[in-house]
mmCIF file of C-alpha atoms in Angstrom:
data_model
loop_
_atom_site.group_PDB
_atom_site.id
_atom_site.type_symbol
_atom_site.label_atom_id
_atom_site.label_comp_id
_atom_site.label_asym_id
_atom_site.label_seq_id
_atom_site.Cartn_x
_atom_site.Cartn_y
_atom_site.Cartn_z
ATOM 1 C CA MET H 1 30.310 -89.456 0.249
ATOM 2 C CA ALA H 2 31.185 -88.201 4.001
ATOM 3 C CA ARG H 3 29.240 -91.327 5.226
ATOM 4 C CA ARG H 4 30.850 -93.384 2.500
ATOM 5 C CA THR H 5 33.791 -91.891 4.345
ATOM 6 C CA LYS H 6 33.214 -93.323 7.724
ATOM 7 C CA ALA H 7 32.542 -95.796 6.499
ATOM 8 C CA GLU H 8 36.060 -96.889 5.288
ATOM 9 C CA ALA H 9 37.153 -95.828 7.815
ATOM 10 C CA GLU H 10 34.991 -98.247 9.681
ATOM 11 C CA ALA H 11 36.519 -100.818 7.550
ATOM 12 C CA THR H 12 39.969 -100.303 7.956
ATOM 13 C CA ARG H 13 39.843 -100.181 12.031
ATOM 14 C CA GLU H 14 37.659 -103.761 11.271
ATOM 15 C CA ALA H 15 40.346 -105.047 9.025
ATOM 16 C CA LEU H 16 43.389 -103.782 11.793
ATOM 17 C CA LEU H 17 41.423 -105.594 14.426
ATOM 18 C CA ASP H 18 40.768 -108.585 12.603
ATOM 19 C CA ALA H 19 44.790 -108.920 12.106
ATOM 20 C CA ALA H 20 45.765 -107.857 15.437
ATOM 21 C CA GLU H 21 43.933 -110.817 16.893
ATOM 22 C CA GLU H 22 45.307 -113.497 14.277
ATOM 23 C CA VAL H 23 49.274 -111.649 14.993
ATOM 24 C CA PHE H 24 48.901 -112.051 18.195
ATOM 25 C CA PHE H 25 46.860 -115.452 18.510
ATOM 26 C CA ASP H 26 49.789 -116.812 16.822
ATOM 27 C CA ASN H 27 53.072 -114.899 17.819
ATOM 28 C CA GLY H 28 52.082 -113.283 21.397
ATOM 29 C CA VAL H 29 51.600 -109.738 22.444
ATOM 30 C CA ALA H 30 54.762 -109.024 22.914
ATOM 31 C CA ARG H 31 56.373 -110.419 19.834
ATOM 32 C CA THR H 32 54.344 -109.270 17.667
ATOM 33 C CA SER H 33 54.695 -105.658 15.765
ATOM 34 C CA LEU H 34 52.530 -102.597 14.585
ATOM 35 C CA GLU H 35 54.034 -103.021 11.756
ATOM 36 C CA GLN H 36 53.288 -106.551 12.034
ATOM 37 C CA ILE H 37 50.177 -106.281 12.034
ATOM 38 C CA ALA H 38 49.319 -104.170 8.899
ATOM 39 C CA ARG H 39 51.631 -106.318 7.223
ATOM 40 C CA HIS H 40 48.926 -109.028 7.631
ATOM 41 C CA ALA H 41 45.905 -106.814 7.399
ATOM 42 C CA GLY H 42 47.590 -105.326 3.584
ATOM 43 C CA LEU H 43 47.648 -101.639 5.432
ATOM 44 C CA THR H 44 50.618 -99.207 6.345
ATOM 45 C CA ARG H 45 51.548 -98.661 9.821
ATOM 46 C CA GLY H 46 50.215 -95.373 9.352
ATOM 47 C CA ALA H 47 46.873 -96.598 9.160
ATOM 48 C CA VAL H 48 47.421 -98.242 12.835
ATOM 49 C CA TYR H 49 48.262 -94.917 14.421
ATOM 50 C CA TRP H 50 45.157 -93.047 12.308
ATOM 51 C CA HIS H 51 42.942 -95.204 14.174
ATOM 52 C CA PHE H 52 44.865 -96.307 17.328
ATOM 53 C CA LYS H 53 47.489 -94.683 19.905
ATOM 54 C CA ASN H 54 49.572 -97.556 20.353
ATOM 55 C CA LYS H 55 50.093 -101.188 20.715
ATOM 56 C CA ALA H 56 48.291 -100.990 23.963
ATOM 57 C CA ASP H 57 45.699 -98.341 22.301
ATOM 58 C CA LEU H 58 44.904 -101.474 19.881
ATOM 59 C CA PHE H 59 44.527 -104.427 22.661
ATOM 60 C CA ARG H 60 42.521 -102.752 25.095
ATOM 61 C CA ALA H 61 39.910 -102.117 21.417
ATOM 62 C CA MET H 62 40.475 -105.820 20.563
ATOM 63 C CA LEU H 63 39.328 -106.409 23.805
ATOM 64 C CA ASP H 64 35.829 -104.668 23.813
ATOM 65 C CA ARG H 65 35.129 -105.976 20.617
ATOM 66 C CA VAL H 66 33.828 -108.917 23.143
ATOM 67 C CA ARG H 67 34.021 -108.034 26.478
ATOM 68 C CA MET H 68 30.262 -107.348 27.819
ATOM 69 C CA PRO H 69 29.375 -106.441 31.179
ATOM 70 C CA PHE H 70 26.883 -109.569 33.021
ATOM 71 C CA GLU H 71 24.102 -106.602 33.092
ATOM 72 C CA ALA H 72 23.969 -106.686 29.670
ATOM 73 C CA LEU H 73 23.948 -110.334 29.092
ATOM 74 C CA VAL H 74 20.910 -109.860 31.150
ATOM 75 C CA ALA H 75 19.650 -108.340 28.790
ATOM 76 C CA GLU H 76 20.325 -109.651 26.216
ATOM 77 C CA ALA H 77 18.968 -112.581 28.011
ATOM 78 C CA GLY H 78 15.813 -111.209 28.576
ATOM 79 C CA ALA H 79 16.291 -111.819 32.880
ATOM 80 C CA VAL H 80 16.562 -108.039 33.735
ATOM 81 C CA HIS H 81 12.338 -108.959 35.290
ATOM 82 C CA ALA H 82 13.010 -112.430 36.583
ATOM 83 C CA SER H 83 13.977 -114.020 40.113
ATOM 84 C CA PRO H 84 17.539 -112.582 41.329
ATOM 85 C CA LEU H 85 18.245 -116.846 40.839
ATOM 86 C CA GLU H 86 16.591 -116.814 37.521
ATOM 87 C CA THR H 87 18.697 -113.704 36.337
ATOM 88 C CA VAL H 88 22.006 -115.059 36.855
ATOM 89 C CA ARG H 89 21.641 -118.389 35.774
ATOM 90 C CA LEU H 90 19.911 -116.694 32.312
ATOM 91 C CA GLY H 91 22.963 -114.298 32.466
ATOM 92 C CA PHE H 92 25.695 -117.455 32.461
ATOM 93 C CA GLN H 93 23.920 -118.863 30.082
ATOM 94 C CA GLU H 94 24.218 -116.317 27.615
ATOM 95 C CA SER H 95 28.361 -116.046 28.116
ATOM 96 C CA LEU H 96 28.481 -119.414 27.985
ATOM 97 C CA LEU H 97 26.877 -119.331 24.742
ATOM 98 C CA ARG H 98 29.125 -116.274 23.743
ATOM 99 C CA LEU H 99 32.263 -118.147 25.080
ATOM 100 C CA GLU H 100 31.821 -120.899 22.274
ATOM 101 C CA GLN H 101 31.710 -117.703 19.005
ATOM 102 C CA PRO H 102 35.279 -118.472 18.040
ATOM 103 C CA ARG H 103 35.999 -114.442 17.951
ATOM 104 C CA ARG H 104 35.400 -114.256 21.779
ATOM 105 C CA ARG H 105 37.375 -117.531 22.260
ATOM 106 C CA ARG H 106 40.474 -116.873 20.320
ATOM 107 C CA VAL H 107 40.443 -113.321 21.871
ATOM 108 C CA LEU H 108 40.626 -114.593 25.825
ATOM 109 C CA ALA H 109 42.724 -117.166 25.410
ATOM 110 C CA ILE H 110 45.047 -113.817 23.531
ATOM 111 C CA LEU H 111 44.413 -112.538 26.998
ATOM 112 C CA ILE H 112 45.127 -115.816 29.473
ATOM 113 C CA HIS H 113 47.841 -117.525 27.786
ATOM 114 C CA ARG H 114 49.384 -115.636 25.259
ATOM 115 C CA CYS H 115 49.983 -112.051 26.259
ATOM 116 C CA GLU H 116 52.599 -110.846 28.619
ATOM 117 C CA PHE H 117 53.508 -107.971 30.951
ATOM 118 C CA PHE H 118 54.421 -104.935 29.459
ATOM 119 C CA ASP H 119 54.400 -101.014 28.855
ATOM 120 C CA ASP H 120 51.419 -100.502 28.526
ATOM 121 C CA ILE H 121 49.350 -104.363 28.689
ATOM 122 C CA ASP H 122 48.924 -105.576 31.929
ATOM 123 C CA PRO H 123 47.155 -108.684 31.502
ATOM 124 C CA CYS H 124 47.018 -109.387 35.218
ATOM 125 C CA ALA H 125 45.516 -106.655 35.493
ATOM 126 C CA ILE H 126 42.969 -106.763 32.881
ATOM 127 C CA GLN H 127 41.789 -110.024 34.172
ATOM 128 C CA ALA H 128 40.762 -109.151 37.960
ATOM 129 C CA GLU H 129 39.281 -105.790 36.432
ATOM 130 C CA MET H 130 36.700 -108.074 34.609
ATOM 131 C CA ALA H 131 36.341 -110.842 37.309
ATOM 132 C CA GLY H 132 35.983 -107.530 39.676
ATOM 133 C CA GLU H 133 33.431 -106.709 37.231
ATOM 134 C CA CYS H 134 31.368 -110.572 37.235
ATOM 135 C CA LEU H 135 32.220 -110.769 40.925
ATOM 136 C CA ASP H 136 30.205 -107.288 41.873
ATOM 137 C CA ALA H 137 26.810 -108.202 39.796
ATOM 138 C CA LEU H 138 26.854 -111.674 40.992
ATOM 139 C CA GLY H 139 26.749 -110.526 44.738
ATOM 140 C CA GLY H 140 23.917 -107.628 44.116
ATOM 141 C CA TYR H 141 21.872 -110.130 42.671
ATOM 142 C CA PHE H 142 22.916 -112.976 45.704
ATOM 143 C CA ALA H 143 22.334 -110.383 48.099
ATOM 144 C CA GLU H 144 18.997 -109.372 46.850
ATOM 145 C CA ALA H 145 18.327 -113.755 46.432
ATOM 146 C CA HIS H 146 18.591 -113.196 50.480
ATOM 147 C CA ARG H 147 16.846 -110.719 51.457
ATOM 148 C CA LEU H 148 13.556 -111.785 49.510
ATOM 149 C CA GLY H 149 14.570 -115.570 51.382
ATOM 150 C CA LEU H 150 15.189 -117.324 48.254
ATOM 151 C CA LEU H 151 18.507 -118.813 49.159
ATOM 152 C CA LYS H 152 19.078 -121.642 51.871
ATOM 153 C CA GLU H 153 19.288 -120.930 55.786
ATOM 154 C CA GLY H 154 23.088 -120.347 56.775
ATOM 155 C CA VAL H 155 23.908 -119.237 52.994
ATOM 156 C CA ASP H 156 26.148 -116.859 52.904
ATOM 157 C CA PRO H 157 25.658 -114.147 49.498
ATOM 158 C CA GLU H 158 29.786 -113.214 50.042
ATOM 159 C CA ILE H 159 30.465 -117.058 49.392
ATOM 160 C CA ALA H 160 27.947 -117.618 47.630
ATOM 161 C CA THR H 161 29.424 -115.139 45.052
ATOM 162 C CA ARG H 162 33.220 -116.177 45.189
ATOM 163 C CA LEU H 163 31.833 -120.195 45.096
ATOM 164 C CA LEU H 164 30.211 -119.590 41.536
ATOM 165 C CA GLN H 165 33.050 -117.333 40.229
ATOM 166 C CA ALA H 166 35.476 -120.070 41.708
ATOM 167 C CA ILE H 167 34.057 -122.639 39.542
ATOM 168 C CA LEU H 168 32.836 -121.213 36.583
ATOM 169 C CA SER H 169 36.596 -119.302 36.651
ATOM 170 C CA GLY H 170 38.038 -123.172 36.948
ATOM 171 C CA LEU H 171 35.837 -124.799 34.092
ATOM 172 C CA PHE H 172 37.072 -121.636 31.881
ATOM 173 C CA HIS H 173 40.455 -121.825 32.403
ATOM 174 C CA ASP H 174 40.184 -125.954 32.210
ATOM 175 C CA TRP H 175 38.748 -124.843 28.606
ATOM 176 C CA LEU H 176 40.382 -122.864 26.897
ATOM 177 C CA ARG H 177 43.721 -125.325 26.885
ATOM 178 C CA ASP H 178 41.385 -127.526 24.806
ATOM 179 C CA PRO H 179 38.142 -125.839 23.818
ATOM 180 C CA ASP H 180 37.199 -129.169 21.632
ATOM 181 C CA ALA H 181 37.384 -131.021 24.194
ATOM 182 C CA TYR H 182 33.841 -130.610 25.374
ATOM 183 C CA SER H 183 31.247 -127.759 25.107
ATOM 184 C CA ILE H 184 31.505 -124.536 27.775
ATOM 185 C CA HIS H 185 27.814 -124.281 27.578
ATOM 186 C CA ALA H 186 26.771 -127.490 28.354
ATOM 187 C CA ARG H 187 29.386 -128.667 31.144
ATOM 188 C CA GLY H 188 28.913 -124.727 32.203
ATOM 189 C CA MET H 189 25.204 -125.116 32.750
ATOM 190 C CA ALA H 190 25.277 -128.146 34.108
ATOM 191 C CA LEU H 191 28.021 -126.170 37.498
ATOM 192 C CA VAL H 192 25.587 -123.457 37.120
ATOM 193 C CA ASP H 193 22.388 -125.580 37.652
ATOM 194 C CA ALA H 194 23.844 -127.927 40.848
ATOM 195 C CA GLN H 195 25.125 -124.954 41.987
ATOM 196 C CA LEU H 196 22.048 -122.658 42.455
ATOM 197 C CA ALA H 197 20.364 -125.448 43.394
ATOM 198 C CA LEU H 198 22.974 -126.248 46.774
ATOM 199 C CA ILE H 199 22.319 -123.160 47.500
ATOM 200 C CA GLY H 200 18.684 -122.301 46.368
ATOM 201 C CA ARG H 201 15.832 -122.485 49.092
ATOM 202 C CA ASP H 202 13.625 -124.971 48.190
ATOM 203 C CA GLN H 203 10.228 -122.704 47.461
ATOM 204 C CA THR H 204 7.516 -125.523 47.224
ATOM 205 C CA GLU H 205 8.751 -126.111 50.721
ATOM 206 C CA ALA H 206 8.590 -122.205 51.450
ATOM 207 C CA ALA H 207 4.647 -121.555 50.214
#
């Protein structure tokens, strides 16, 4: 019985998060109340407060459903034992594939385009935090590639890191304006492959 109660509570929490996604996307975060979210889910406001302290807590939980650190993406892609540059490639391949999933696309669109600064929610700080996590992971892989002699002579690992991050960040913001215009996975991987080819050392020559 307890197991069923726990399952029902989890189902209620997920229903509230689903409703929050839809209402935040339609109305914007600042203009959405917890009452609206509860009503959209067919639940009471008390149910919202049972699971979440406030709107900021609910917003963070919604983001957490789609966030995945780069290291986790690398593991998901089975790239743990690959070379550093191939690890970067496979990690981005997994990330770009996930971006095309409707939920991730919708939640990230909310963060970028439908969330204003208010109360305990600072969208710019959240975006900076997510970008920082990616930069730290990439920096480690490019530093290791440099140590192993996999980068072309004169290529600075930090510059390589920031350049690839800037390229994909620009692509991501462009794509979010019209996600149906093209596949971010196909275009993103073309950019990743081109950039890695530009900075990577030709291993046949190195051998």
